Amino acid sequence: MSRGISKPPGIKEIAFALSLSIGTVDRALHGRAGINAATKARILEAAAAMEYRPNLAARQLKLNRHLQVGIYLPQHIRSFFEPLREGIRAAAAAVHGIQVKLTFHDYPRLGSSDLAVMKGDAAAHYDAVILSPGNPKKIAAALKRLAQQNTAVVCVATDAPDSPRIASVAIDARMSGGLAAELLGCTLPGPGSVAVLTGDLQTEDHLLKQRGFEATCAALHPSLKLLPAVQTHDQPREAYQATLRLMRKRPRPGGLYVSTANSLPVLEALREAGLLGKIQIVTTDLYGELVPFLRSGDVLATLDQRPFMQGKAAFEAVAAFLLRAETPPAPTRLAPHIIMRSNLPLSRDEPTMHDDFES
């Protein structure tokens, strides 16, 4: 260590300052039993004042193992889940003093074949698992088994609120739905109808967006008639055909909210029907092919779910729990970013290209 730079305080220095044993301080800092609440509070206060930081390298030598994390995410929709994976990798790379091994497992789409992939990987013994539960009820037993094996589970992008997960990270889905309803309500001229094209209402994120949309319409724009939600299961062809059927209704809806990133087939259907620019549209997320629709005004706004930040925060929750014995807040909800034509230049310079549309 260079001369003039003091050594960071450790457990010994805290124990000396408080005239306590090293064992007592160690128990307080690592959340172990055998210490009363008043003494623990005193130690934690002193540690914060002395800017104590745990020596992760020393702990890794003591544990003599890697931190192994299994990640189960859909392949579709890549414009959302690829940045989310990048966020996980970035957060893992920022961990110092311990070797992190990430094992990614893919399955077709949210809620499809995820349980089969998890069962096929049952022999793996991860310290933690990060996943997106498309259908929480279907994978409830698997999540319970992971908890019984002392595997920390973190949900990302959507949630399984009744599961033993230690944390969940997602966009604030109710807020997203409410923002979409308010944007459409403020731009539609007079009474009319609006519709939501979603993925699957068994998915927590999709259900909460629908509820947020319904509640805001009822509270702020009661003159708007809300049509039944259209579930497209994040299938491009299904979304395309459902949009064409919806446009044949009379009276035709004046506004659409696409509550997942599966919006390109919706826009293609509207283009084919000659209705782009004639219907107000709020979409979800930002990707390359969506940018021209925002620039032209054919899409009023998109609500960016910040997938990179979701992935980063999900891994940080794992690290906080396993490396620092901190219980992360559950759930963590990020605020969606509203992107419109006026602030599009301030958005990320190279949005992820969307290559999921199937003709």
mmCIF file of C-alpha atoms in Angstrom:
data_model
loop_
_atom_site.group_PDB
_atom_site.id
_atom_site.type_symbol
_atom_site.label_atom_id
_atom_site.label_comp_id
_atom_site.label_asym_id
_atom_site.label_seq_id
_atom_site.Cartn_x
_atom_site.Cartn_y
_atom_site.Cartn_z
ATOM 1 C CA MET A 1 0.000 0.000 0.000
ATOM 2 C CA SER A 2 1.311 3.456 -0.872
ATOM 3 C CA ARG A 3 2.628 5.607 1.936
ATOM 4 C CA GLY A 4 0.065 8.112 3.176
ATOM 5 C CA ILE A 5 -2.939 5.906 2.312
ATOM 6 C CA SER A 6 -4.510 4.427 5.415
ATOM 7 C CA LYS A 7 -5.729 0.853 5.509
ATOM 8 C CA PRO A 8 -9.540 0.576 5.226
ATOM 9 C CA PRO A 9 -11.108 -0.295 8.587
ATOM 10 C CA GLY A 10 -11.941 -3.940 9.130
ATOM 11 C CA ILE A 11 -13.614 -6.036 11.782
ATOM 12 C CA LYS A 12 -10.563 -5.776 14.073
ATOM 13 C CA GLU A 13 -10.569 -1.968 13.947
ATOM 14 C CA ILE A 14 -14.308 -1.782 14.682
ATOM 15 C CA ALA A 15 -13.928 -4.223 17.588
ATOM 16 C CA PHE A 16 -11.039 -2.182 19.018
ATOM 17 C CA ALA A 17 -12.933 1.096 18.692
ATOM 18 C CA LEU A 18 -15.967 -0.295 20.525
ATOM 19 C CA SER A 19 -14.038 -2.443 23.045
ATOM 20 C CA LEU A 20 -15.865 -5.547 21.818
ATOM 21 C CA SER A 21 -14.689 -8.958 20.732
ATOM 22 C CA ILE A 22 -13.979 -9.678 17.076
ATOM 23 C CA GLY A 23 -16.541 -12.488 17.192
ATOM 24 C CA THR A 24 -19.296 -10.138 18.378
ATOM 25 C CA VAL A 25 -18.565 -7.645 15.611
ATOM 26 C CA ASP A 26 -18.414 -10.426 13.024
ATOM 27 C CA ARG A 27 -21.849 -11.718 14.079
ATOM 28 C CA ALA A 28 -23.376 -8.247 13.786
ATOM 29 C CA LEU A 29 -21.877 -7.486 10.381
ATOM 30 C CA HIS A 30 -22.925 -10.813 8.893
ATOM 31 C CA GLY A 31 -26.410 -11.052 10.390
ATOM 32 C CA ARG A 32 -25.684 -14.061 12.571
ATOM 33 C CA ALA A 33 -27.453 -15.030 15.789
ATOM 34 C CA GLY A 34 -26.053 -14.659 19.300
ATOM 35 C CA ILE A 35 -26.032 -10.889 19.668
ATOM 36 C CA ASN A 36 -28.586 -8.556 21.214
ATOM 37 C CA ALA A 37 -30.311 -5.880 19.154
ATOM 38 C CA ALA A 38 -28.789 -2.889 20.959
ATOM 39 C CA THR A 39 -25.225 -4.112 20.513
ATOM 40 C CA LYS A 40 -25.865 -4.989 16.880
ATOM 41 C CA ALA A 41 -27.257 -1.508 16.191
ATOM 42 C CA ARG A 42 -24.221 0.061 17.876
ATOM 43 C CA ILE A 43 -21.834 -1.992 15.744
ATOM 44 C CA LEU A 44 -23.657 -1.277 12.482
ATOM 45 C CA GLU A 45 -23.703 2.450 13.266
ATOM 46 C CA ALA A 46 -19.957 2.437 13.947
ATOM 47 C CA ALA A 47 -19.268 0.416 10.795
ATOM 48 C CA ALA A 48 -21.173 2.924 8.676
ATOM 49 C CA ALA A 49 -19.380 5.870 10.314
ATOM 50 C CA MET A 50 -15.991 4.227 9.724
ATOM 51 C CA GLU A 51 -16.975 3.424 6.097
ATOM 52 C CA TYR A 52 -16.400 -0.296 6.601
ATOM 53 C CA ARG A 53 -16.522 -2.391 3.443
ATOM 54 C CA PRO A 54 -16.471 -6.221 3.568
ATOM 55 C CA ASN A 55 -13.368 -7.848 2.159
ATOM 56 C CA LEU A 56 -14.973 -9.996 -0.519
ATOM 57 C CA ALA A 57 -11.656 -11.456 -1.626
ATOM 58 C CA ALA A 58 -10.913 -12.724 1.880
ATOM 59 C CA ARG A 59 -14.414 -14.128 2.179
ATOM 60 C CA GLN A 60 -14.034 -15.892 -1.165
ATOM 61 C CA LEU A 61 -10.827 -17.538 0.043
ATOM 62 C CA LYS A 62 -12.692 -18.634 3.150
ATOM 63 C CA LEU A 63 -15.626 -20.022 1.173
ATOM 64 C CA ASN A 64 -13.304 -21.501 -1.479
ATOM 65 C CA ARG A 65 -15.984 -21.495 -4.163
ATOM 66 C CA HIS A 66 -17.413 -19.513 -7.074
ATOM 67 C CA LEU A 67 -20.705 -17.665 -7.073
ATOM 68 C CA GLN A 68 -22.818 -19.594 -9.559
ATOM 69 C CA VAL A 69 -25.990 -18.060 -10.951
ATOM 70 C CA GLY A 70 -28.471 -19.690 -13.326
ATOM 71 C CA ILE A 71 -30.526 -17.381 -15.546
ATOM 72 C CA TYR A 72 -33.726 -18.524 -17.279
ATOM 73 C CA LEU A 73 -35.038 -16.046 -19.867
ATOM 74 C CA PRO A 74 -37.084 -16.171 -23.093
ATOM 75 C CA GLN A 75 -35.495 -15.852 -26.527
ATOM 76 C CA HIS A 76 -38.495 -13.813 -27.714
ATOM 77 C CA ILE A 77 -38.714 -10.775 -27.552
ATOM 78 C CA ARG A 78 -35.012 -10.134 -28.189
ATOM 79 C CA SER A 79 -35.352 -6.353 -28.223
ATOM 80 C CA PHE A 80 -36.248 -6.570 -24.530
ATOM 81 C CA PHE A 81 -34.503 -9.665 -23.203
ATOM 82 C CA GLU A 82 -31.105 -9.141 -24.853
ATOM 83 C CA PRO A 83 -30.520 -5.772 -23.087
ATOM 84 C CA LEU A 84 -31.750 -7.428 -19.890
ATOM 85 C CA ARG A 85 -29.090 -10.141 -20.278
ATOM 86 C CA GLU A 86 -26.494 -7.434 -20.938
ATOM 87 C CA GLY A 87 -27.489 -5.745 -17.676
ATOM 88 C CA ILE A 88 -26.957 -8.983 -15.753
ATOM 89 C CA ARG A 89 -23.531 -9.470 -17.358
ATOM 90 C CA ALA A 90 -22.505 -5.875 -16.625
ATOM 91 C CA ALA A 91 -23.470 -6.144 -12.952
ATOM 92 C CA ALA A 92 -21.658 -9.478 -12.607
ATOM 93 C CA ALA A 93 -18.511 -8.030 -14.197
ATOM 94 C CA ALA A 94 -18.536 -5.207 -11.639
ATOM 95 C CA VAL A 95 -18.194 -7.633 -8.712
ATOM 96 C CA HIS A 96 -14.617 -7.704 -7.419
ATOM 97 C CA GLY A 97 -12.875 -10.233 -5.239
ATOM 98 C CA ILE A 98 -15.024 -13.217 -6.183
ATOM 99 C CA GLN A 99 -15.416 -15.237 -9.355
ATOM 100 C CA VAL A 100 -18.923 -15.204 -10.809
ATOM 101 C CA LYS A 101 -20.149 -17.859 -13.204
ATOM 102 C CA LEU A 102 -23.323 -17.049 -15.140
ATOM 103 C CA THR A 103 -25.173 -19.873 -16.889
ATOM 104 C CA PHE A 104 -27.882 -18.690 -19.284
ATOM 105 C CA HIS A 105 -30.784 -20.949 -20.249
ATOM 106 C CA ASP A 106 -33.172 -19.980 -23.061
ATOM 107 C CA TYR A 107 -36.699 -21.048 -23.891
ATOM 108 C CA PRO A 108 -38.982 -19.828 -26.700
ATOM 109 C CA ARG A 109 -41.164 -17.157 -25.088
ATOM 110 C CA LEU A 110 -42.502 -15.960 -21.765
ATOM 111 C CA GLY A 111 -44.454 -18.745 -20.059
ATOM 112 C CA SER A 112 -43.582 -21.306 -22.756
ATOM 113 C CA SER A 113 -41.344 -24.280 -21.862
ATOM 114 C CA ASP A 114 -39.655 -22.488 -18.968
ATOM 115 C CA LEU A 115 -40.635 -25.221 -16.514
ATOM 116 C CA ALA A 116 -39.306 -27.948 -18.817
ATOM 117 C CA VAL A 117 -35.956 -26.153 -19.114
ATOM 118 C CA MET A 118 -35.738 -25.742 -15.333
ATOM 119 C CA LYS A 119 -36.538 -29.435 -14.768
ATOM 120 C CA GLY A 120 -33.900 -30.427 -17.284
ATOM 121 C CA ASP A 121 -31.372 -28.420 -15.303
ATOM 122 C CA ALA A 122 -32.460 -29.747 -11.904
ATOM 123 C CA ALA A 123 -29.075 -31.380 -11.218
ATOM 124 C CA ALA A 124 -27.316 -28.005 -11.260
ATOM 125 C CA HIS A 125 -26.749 -26.491 -7.846
ATOM 126 C CA TYR A 126 -26.783 -22.727 -8.246
ATOM 127 C CA ASP A 127 -26.267 -20.238 -5.462
ATOM 128 C CA ALA A 128 -28.961 -18.111 -7.091
ATOM 129 C CA VAL A 129 -31.422 -18.183 -9.955
ATOM 130 C CA ILE A 130 -32.731 -15.189 -11.944
ATOM 131 C CA LEU A 131 -35.868 -15.809 -13.994
ATOM 132 C CA SER A 132 -38.937 -14.270 -15.602
ATOM 133 C CA PRO A 133 -42.038 -16.165 -14.407
ATOM 134 C CA GLY A 134 -44.535 -16.083 -17.269
ATOM 135 C CA ASN A 135 -47.071 -18.176 -15.384
ATOM 136 C CA PRO A 136 -46.316 -18.047 -11.633
ATOM 137 C CA LYS A 137 -48.767 -20.805 -10.729
ATOM 138 C CA LYS A 138 -47.234 -23.228 -13.201
ATOM 139 C CA ILE A 139 -43.711 -22.877 -11.781
ATOM 140 C CA ALA A 140 -44.685 -22.415 -8.102
ATOM 141 C CA ALA A 141 -43.527 -25.893 -7.079
ATOM 142 C CA ALA A 142 -40.179 -25.435 -8.860
ATOM 143 C CA LEU A 143 -39.555 -22.128 -7.072
ATOM 144 C CA LYS A 144 -40.421 -23.740 -3.747
ATOM 145 C CA ARG A 145 -37.900 -26.533 -4.389
ATOM 146 C CA LEU A 146 -35.194 -23.992 -5.171
ATOM 147 C CA ALA A 147 -35.863 -22.203 -1.889
ATOM 148 C CA GLN A 148 -35.696 -25.515 -0.003
ATOM 149 C CA GLN A 149 -32.276 -26.078 -1.591
ATOM 150 C CA ASN A 150 -31.152 -22.652 -0.254
ATOM 151 C CA THR A 151 -31.004 -21.234 -3.762
ATOM 152 C CA ALA A 152 -31.780 -17.527 -3.789
ATOM 153 C CA VAL A 153 -34.456 -16.706 -6.395
ATOM 154 C CA VAL A 154 -34.848 -13.278 -7.999
ATOM 155 C CA CYS A 155 -37.676 -12.532 -10.443
ATOM 156 C CA VAL A 156 -37.018 -10.028 -13.217
ATOM 157 C CA ALA A 157 -39.301 -8.313 -15.766
ATOM 158 C CA THR A 158 -42.332 -9.784 -14.037
ATOM 159 C CA ASP A 159 -43.077 -11.309 -10.653
ATOM 160 C CA ALA A 160 -44.275 -14.373 -8.764
ATOM 161 C CA PRO A 161 -45.516 -12.531 -5.649
ATOM 162 C CA ASP A 162 -46.631 -15.625 -3.718
ATOM 163 C CA SER A 163 -43.348 -17.473 -4.227
ATOM 164 C CA PRO A 164 -40.373 -17.653 -1.826
ATOM 165 C CA ARG A 165 -38.266 -15.366 -4.043
ATOM 166 C CA ILE A 166 -35.927 -12.995 -2.184
ATOM 167 C CA ALA A 167 -36.565 -10.099 -4.557
ATOM 168 C CA SER A 168 -38.173 -9.059 -7.813
ATOM 169 C CA VAL A 169 -37.203 -6.326 -10.236
ATOM 170 C CA ALA A 170 -39.559 -5.006 -12.898
ATOM 171 C CA ILE A 171 -41.010 -1.851 -14.334
ATOM 172 C CA ASP A 172 -43.902 -0.374 -12.366
ATOM 173 C CA ALA A 173 -46.581 -2.103 -14.429
ATOM 174 C CA ARG A 174 -49.571 -0.270 -12.932
ATOM 175 C CA MET A 175 -47.848 3.039 -13.609
ATOM 176 C CA SER A 176 -47.140 1.994 -17.207
ATOM 177 C CA GLY A 177 -50.781 1.132 -17.792
ATOM 178 C CA GLY A 178 -51.917 4.336 -16.151
ATOM 179 C CA LEU A 179 -49.556 6.473 -18.232
ATOM 180 C CA ALA A 180 -50.771 4.835 -21.435
ATOM 181 C CA ALA A 181 -54.404 5.489 -20.514
ATOM 182 C CA GLU A 182 -53.716 9.115 -19.638
ATOM 183 C CA LEU A 183 -51.771 9.743 -22.842
ATOM 184 C CA LEU A 184 -54.528 8.266 -24.994
ATOM 185 C CA GLY A 185 -57.291 9.970 -23.027
ATOM 186 C CA CYS A 186 -55.685 13.386 -23.423
ATOM 187 C CA THR A 187 -55.237 13.042 -27.190
ATOM 188 C CA LEU A 188 -58.442 11.348 -28.341
ATOM 189 C CA PRO A 189 -61.105 13.831 -29.447
ATOM 190 C CA GLY A 190 -64.294 13.295 -27.458
ATOM 191 C CA PRO A 191 -65.906 9.986 -26.506
ATOM 192 C CA GLY A 192 -64.634 6.859 -28.177
ATOM 193 C CA SER A 193 -63.185 3.459 -27.455
ATOM 194 C CA VAL A 194 -59.704 2.171 -26.690
ATOM 195 C CA ALA A 195 -58.198 -1.310 -26.619
ATOM 196 C CA VAL A 196 -55.209 -3.003 -25.011
ATOM 197 C CA LEU A 197 -53.180 -5.629 -26.854
ATOM 198 C CA THR A 198 -51.267 -7.570 -24.215
ATOM 199 C CA GLY A 199 -49.368 -10.820 -23.904
ATOM 200 C CA ASP A 200 -50.969 -13.159 -21.394
ATOM 201 C CA LEU A 201 -53.003 -11.987 -18.418
ATOM 202 C CA GLN A 202 -51.628 -14.878 -16.345
ATOM 203 C CA THR A 203 -48.328 -12.970 -16.397
ATOM 204 C CA GLU A 204 -48.170 -10.570 -13.455
ATOM 205 C CA ASP A 205 -46.649 -7.709 -15.449
ATOM 206 C CA HIS A 206 -49.300 -7.919 -18.173
ATOM 207 C CA LEU A 207 -52.157 -8.175 -15.674
ATOM 208 C CA LEU A 208 -51.009 -5.155 -13.665
ATOM 209 C CA LYS A 209 -50.621 -3.028 -16.794
ATOM 210 C CA GLN A 210 -54.188 -3.908 -17.741
ATOM 211 C CA ARG A 211 -55.446 -2.995 -14.271
ATOM 212 C CA GLY A 212 -53.532 0.286 -14.280
ATOM 213 C CA PHE A 213 -54.977 1.155 -17.678
ATOM 214 C CA GLU A 214 -58.526 0.306 -16.566
ATOM 215 C CA ALA A 215 -58.252 2.278 -13.318
ATOM 216 C CA THR A 216 -56.900 5.416 -14.987
ATOM 217 C CA CYS A 217 -59.502 5.309 -17.748
ATOM 218 C CA ALA A 218 -62.262 5.059 -15.153
ATOM 219 C CA ALA A 219 -60.847 7.836 -12.987
ATOM 220 C CA LEU A 220 -59.665 10.373 -15.568
ATOM 221 C CA HIS A 221 -61.434 9.540 -18.833
ATOM 222 C CA PRO A 222 -64.786 7.905 -18.033
ATOM 223 C CA SER A 223 -66.136 8.816 -21.470
ATOM 224 C CA LEU A 224 -63.715 6.368 -23.071
ATOM 225 C CA LYS A 225 -65.091 2.891 -23.626
ATOM 226 C CA LEU A 226 -62.527 0.215 -22.838
ATOM 227 C CA LEU A 227 -62.833 -2.838 -25.084
ATOM 228 C CA PRO A 228 -61.955 -6.311 -23.737
ATOM 229 C CA ALA A 229 -58.226 -6.970 -23.549
ATOM 230 C CA VAL A 230 -56.743 -8.813 -26.529
ATOM 231 C CA GLN A 231 -54.208 -11.453 -25.470
ATOM 232 C CA THR A 232 -51.633 -12.184 -28.184
ATOM 233 C CA HIS A 233 -49.264 -14.335 -26.075
ATOM 234 C CA ASP A 234 -46.346 -12.351 -27.520
ATOM 235 C CA GLN A 235 -46.782 -14.231 -30.806
ATOM 236 C CA PRO A 236 -46.131 -11.883 -33.760
ATOM 237 C CA ARG A 237 -48.571 -13.636 -36.104
ATOM 238 C CA GLU A 238 -51.272 -13.721 -33.439
ATOM 239 C CA ALA A 239 -50.809 -9.995 -32.750
ATOM 240 C CA TYR A 240 -50.951 -9.193 -36.474
ATOM 241 C CA GLN A 241 -54.192 -11.098 -37.041
ATOM 242 C CA ALA A 242 -55.804 -9.868 -33.810
ATOM 243 C CA THR A 243 -55.128 -6.271 -34.846
ATOM 244 C CA LEU A 244 -56.813 -6.768 -38.223
ATOM 245 C CA ARG A 245 -59.856 -8.294 -36.521
ATOM 246 C CA LEU A 246 -59.981 -5.432 -34.038
ATOM 247 C CA MET A 247 -59.920 -2.856 -36.830
ATOM 248 C CA ARG A 248 -63.003 -4.425 -38.402
ATOM 249 C CA LYS A 249 -65.092 -3.669 -35.322
ATOM 250 C CA ARG A 250 -67.674 -0.898 -35.527
ATOM 251 C CA PRO A 251 -67.183 1.582 -34.143
ATOM 252 C CA ARG A 252 -63.471 1.113 -34.592
ATOM 253 C CA PRO A 253 -61.284 1.899 -31.516
ATOM 254 C CA GLY A 254 -59.642 5.293 -31.684
ATOM 255 C CA GLY A 255 -56.692 4.337 -29.490
ATOM 256 C CA LEU A 256 -54.491 1.300 -28.909
ATOM 257 C CA TYR A 257 -52.098 0.436 -26.092
ATOM 258 C CA VAL A 258 -49.635 -2.357 -26.899
ATOM 259 C CA SER A 259 -48.484 -3.326 -23.420
ATOM 260 C CA THR A 260 -45.558 -5.571 -24.452
ATOM 261 C CA ALA A 261 -42.693 -5.081 -26.897
ATOM 262 C CA ASN A 262 -44.634 -7.124 -29.476
ATOM 263 C CA SER A 263 -45.768 -3.969 -31.265
ATOM 264 C CA LEU A 264 -44.197 -4.253 -34.721
ATOM 265 C CA PRO A 265 -46.795 -6.744 -36.049
ATOM 266 C CA VAL A 266 -49.542 -4.459 -34.723
ATOM 267 C CA LEU A 267 -48.091 -1.537 -36.658
ATOM 268 C CA GLU A 268 -47.672 -3.660 -39.792
ATOM 269 C CA ALA A 269 -51.353 -4.659 -39.613
ATOM 270 C CA LEU A 270 -52.401 -1.017 -39.219
ATOM 271 C CA ARG A 271 -50.238 -0.033 -42.182
ATOM 272 C CA GLU A 272 -51.874 -2.735 -44.307
ATOM 273 C CA ALA A 273 -55.325 -1.506 -43.252
ATOM 274 C CA GLY A 274 -54.393 2.088 -44.130
ATOM 275 C CA LEU A 275 -54.950 3.227 -40.542
ATOM 276 C CA LEU A 276 -51.511 4.446 -39.491
ATOM 277 C CA GLY A 277 -51.809 8.072 -38.436
ATOM 278 C CA LYS A 278 -55.570 7.702 -37.969
ATOM 279 C CA ILE A 279 -55.422 5.898 -34.612
ATOM 280 C CA GLN A 280 -53.549 7.024 -31.508
ATOM 281 C CA ILE A 281 -51.041 4.380 -30.435
ATOM 282 C CA VAL A 282 -48.951 3.930 -27.289
ATOM 283 C CA THR A 283 -46.384 1.126 -27.445
ATOM 284 C CA THR A 284 -43.866 -0.448 -25.081
ATOM 285 C CA ASP A 285 -40.046 -0.277 -25.183
ATOM 286 C CA LEU A 286 -37.735 1.194 -27.813
ATOM 287 C CA TYR A 287 -36.110 -0.698 -30.661
ATOM 288 C CA GLY A 288 -34.719 0.194 -34.058
ATOM 289 C CA GLU A 289 -37.752 -0.471 -36.233
ATOM 290 C CA LEU A 290 -40.004 1.520 -33.904
ATOM 291 C CA VAL A 291 -38.013 4.739 -34.276
ATOM 292 C CA PRO A 292 -39.474 5.756 -37.698
ATOM 293 C CA PHE A 293 -43.016 5.348 -36.333
ATOM 294 C CA LEU A 294 -42.177 7.702 -33.455
ATOM 295 C CA ARG A 295 -40.489 10.215 -35.763
ATOM 296 C CA SER A 296 -43.472 10.282 -38.099
ATOM 297 C CA GLY A 297 -45.966 10.617 -35.245
ATOM 298 C CA ASP A 298 -47.723 7.375 -36.208
ATOM 299 C CA VAL A 299 -46.880 6.210 -32.681
ATOM 300 C CA LEU A 300 -47.774 8.797 -30.066
ATOM 301 C CA ALA A 301 -45.387 7.475 -27.393
ATOM 302 C CA THR A 302 -43.591 4.395 -26.188
ATOM 303 C CA LEU A 303 -43.033 3.451 -22.552
ATOM 304 C CA ASP A 304 -39.469 2.212 -22.185
ATOM 305 C CA GLN A 305 -39.170 -0.535 -19.564
ATOM 306 C CA ARG A 306 -35.393 -0.048 -19.186
ATOM 307 C CA PRO A 307 -34.454 -3.720 -19.603
ATOM 308 C CA PHE A 308 -30.721 -3.156 -19.106
ATOM 309 C CA MET A 309 -31.380 -1.547 -15.716
ATOM 310 C CA GLN A 310 -33.759 -4.349 -14.788
ATOM 311 C CA GLY A 311 -31.100 -6.976 -15.461
ATOM 312 C CA LYS A 312 -28.452 -4.980 -13.628
ATOM 313 C CA ALA A 313 -30.664 -4.478 -10.577
ATOM 314 C CA ALA A 314 -31.633 -8.169 -10.533
ATOM 315 C CA PHE A 315 -28.029 -9.313 -10.298
ATOM 316 C CA GLU A 316 -27.236 -6.601 -7.759
ATOM 317 C CA ALA A 317 -30.021 -8.026 -5.580
ATOM 318 C CA VAL A 318 -28.335 -11.450 -5.784
ATOM 319 C CA ALA A 319 -24.953 -9.967 -4.867
ATOM 320 C CA ALA A 320 -26.368 -7.979 -1.956
ATOM 321 C CA PHE A 321 -28.048 -11.064 -0.526
ATOM 322 C CA LEU A 322 -25.267 -13.616 -1.001
ATOM 323 C CA LEU A 323 -22.142 -11.505 -0.595
ATOM 324 C CA ARG A 324 -23.212 -8.905 1.964
ATOM 325 C CA ALA A 325 -26.050 -10.713 3.742
ATOM 326 C CA GLU A 326 -28.387 -7.835 2.870
ATOM 327 C CA THR A 327 -32.045 -8.525 2.260
ATOM 328 C CA PRO A 328 -32.960 -6.596 -0.908
ATOM 329 C CA PRO A 329 -36.263 -4.743 -1.115
ATOM 330 C CA ALA A 330 -38.990 -6.890 -2.633
ATOM 331 C CA PRO A 331 -40.299 -5.802 -4.973
ATOM 332 C CA THR A 332 -38.172 -3.174 -6.741
ATOM 333 C CA ARG A 333 -40.207 -1.225 -9.277
ATOM 334 C CA LEU A 334 -38.534 1.056 -11.835
ATOM 335 C CA ALA A 335 -40.327 4.056 -13.296
ATOM 336 C CA PRO A 336 -41.046 3.730 -17.051
ATOM 337 C CA HIS A 337 -39.551 6.356 -19.346
ATOM 338 C CA ILE A 338 -41.988 8.102 -21.681
ATOM 339 C CA ILE A 339 -40.421 8.508 -25.135
ATOM 340 C CA MET A 340 -42.125 10.703 -27.726
ATOM 341 C CA ARG A 341 -41.063 12.418 -30.916
ATOM 342 C CA SER A 342 -39.885 15.498 -28.993
ATOM 343 C CA ASN A 343 -37.455 13.658 -26.672
ATOM 344 C CA LEU A 344 -36.480 10.778 -28.981
ATOM 345 C CA PRO A 345 -33.021 12.313 -29.674
ATOM 346 C CA LEU A 346 -32.262 12.030 -25.942
ATOM 347 C CA SER A 347 -32.943 8.302 -25.865
ATOM 348 C CA ARG A 348 -30.176 5.724 -26.252
ATOM 349 C CA ASP A 349 -28.272 6.301 -29.479
ATOM 350 C CA GLU A 350 -28.422 2.772 -30.840
ATOM 351 C CA PRO A 351 -31.643 1.083 -29.795
ATOM 352 C CA THR A 352 -31.669 -2.700 -30.075
ATOM 353 C CA MET A 353 -32.961 -3.831 -33.449
ATOM 354 C CA HIS A 354 -36.135 -5.884 -33.347
ATOM 355 C CA ASP A 355 -35.969 -9.015 -35.500
ATOM 356 C CA ASP A 356 -38.878 -10.986 -34.097
ATOM 357 C CA PHE A 357 -41.616 -10.229 -36.624
ATOM 358 C CA GLU A 358 -42.606 -13.321 -38.522
ATOM 359 C CA SER A 359 -44.362 -12.933 -41.851
#
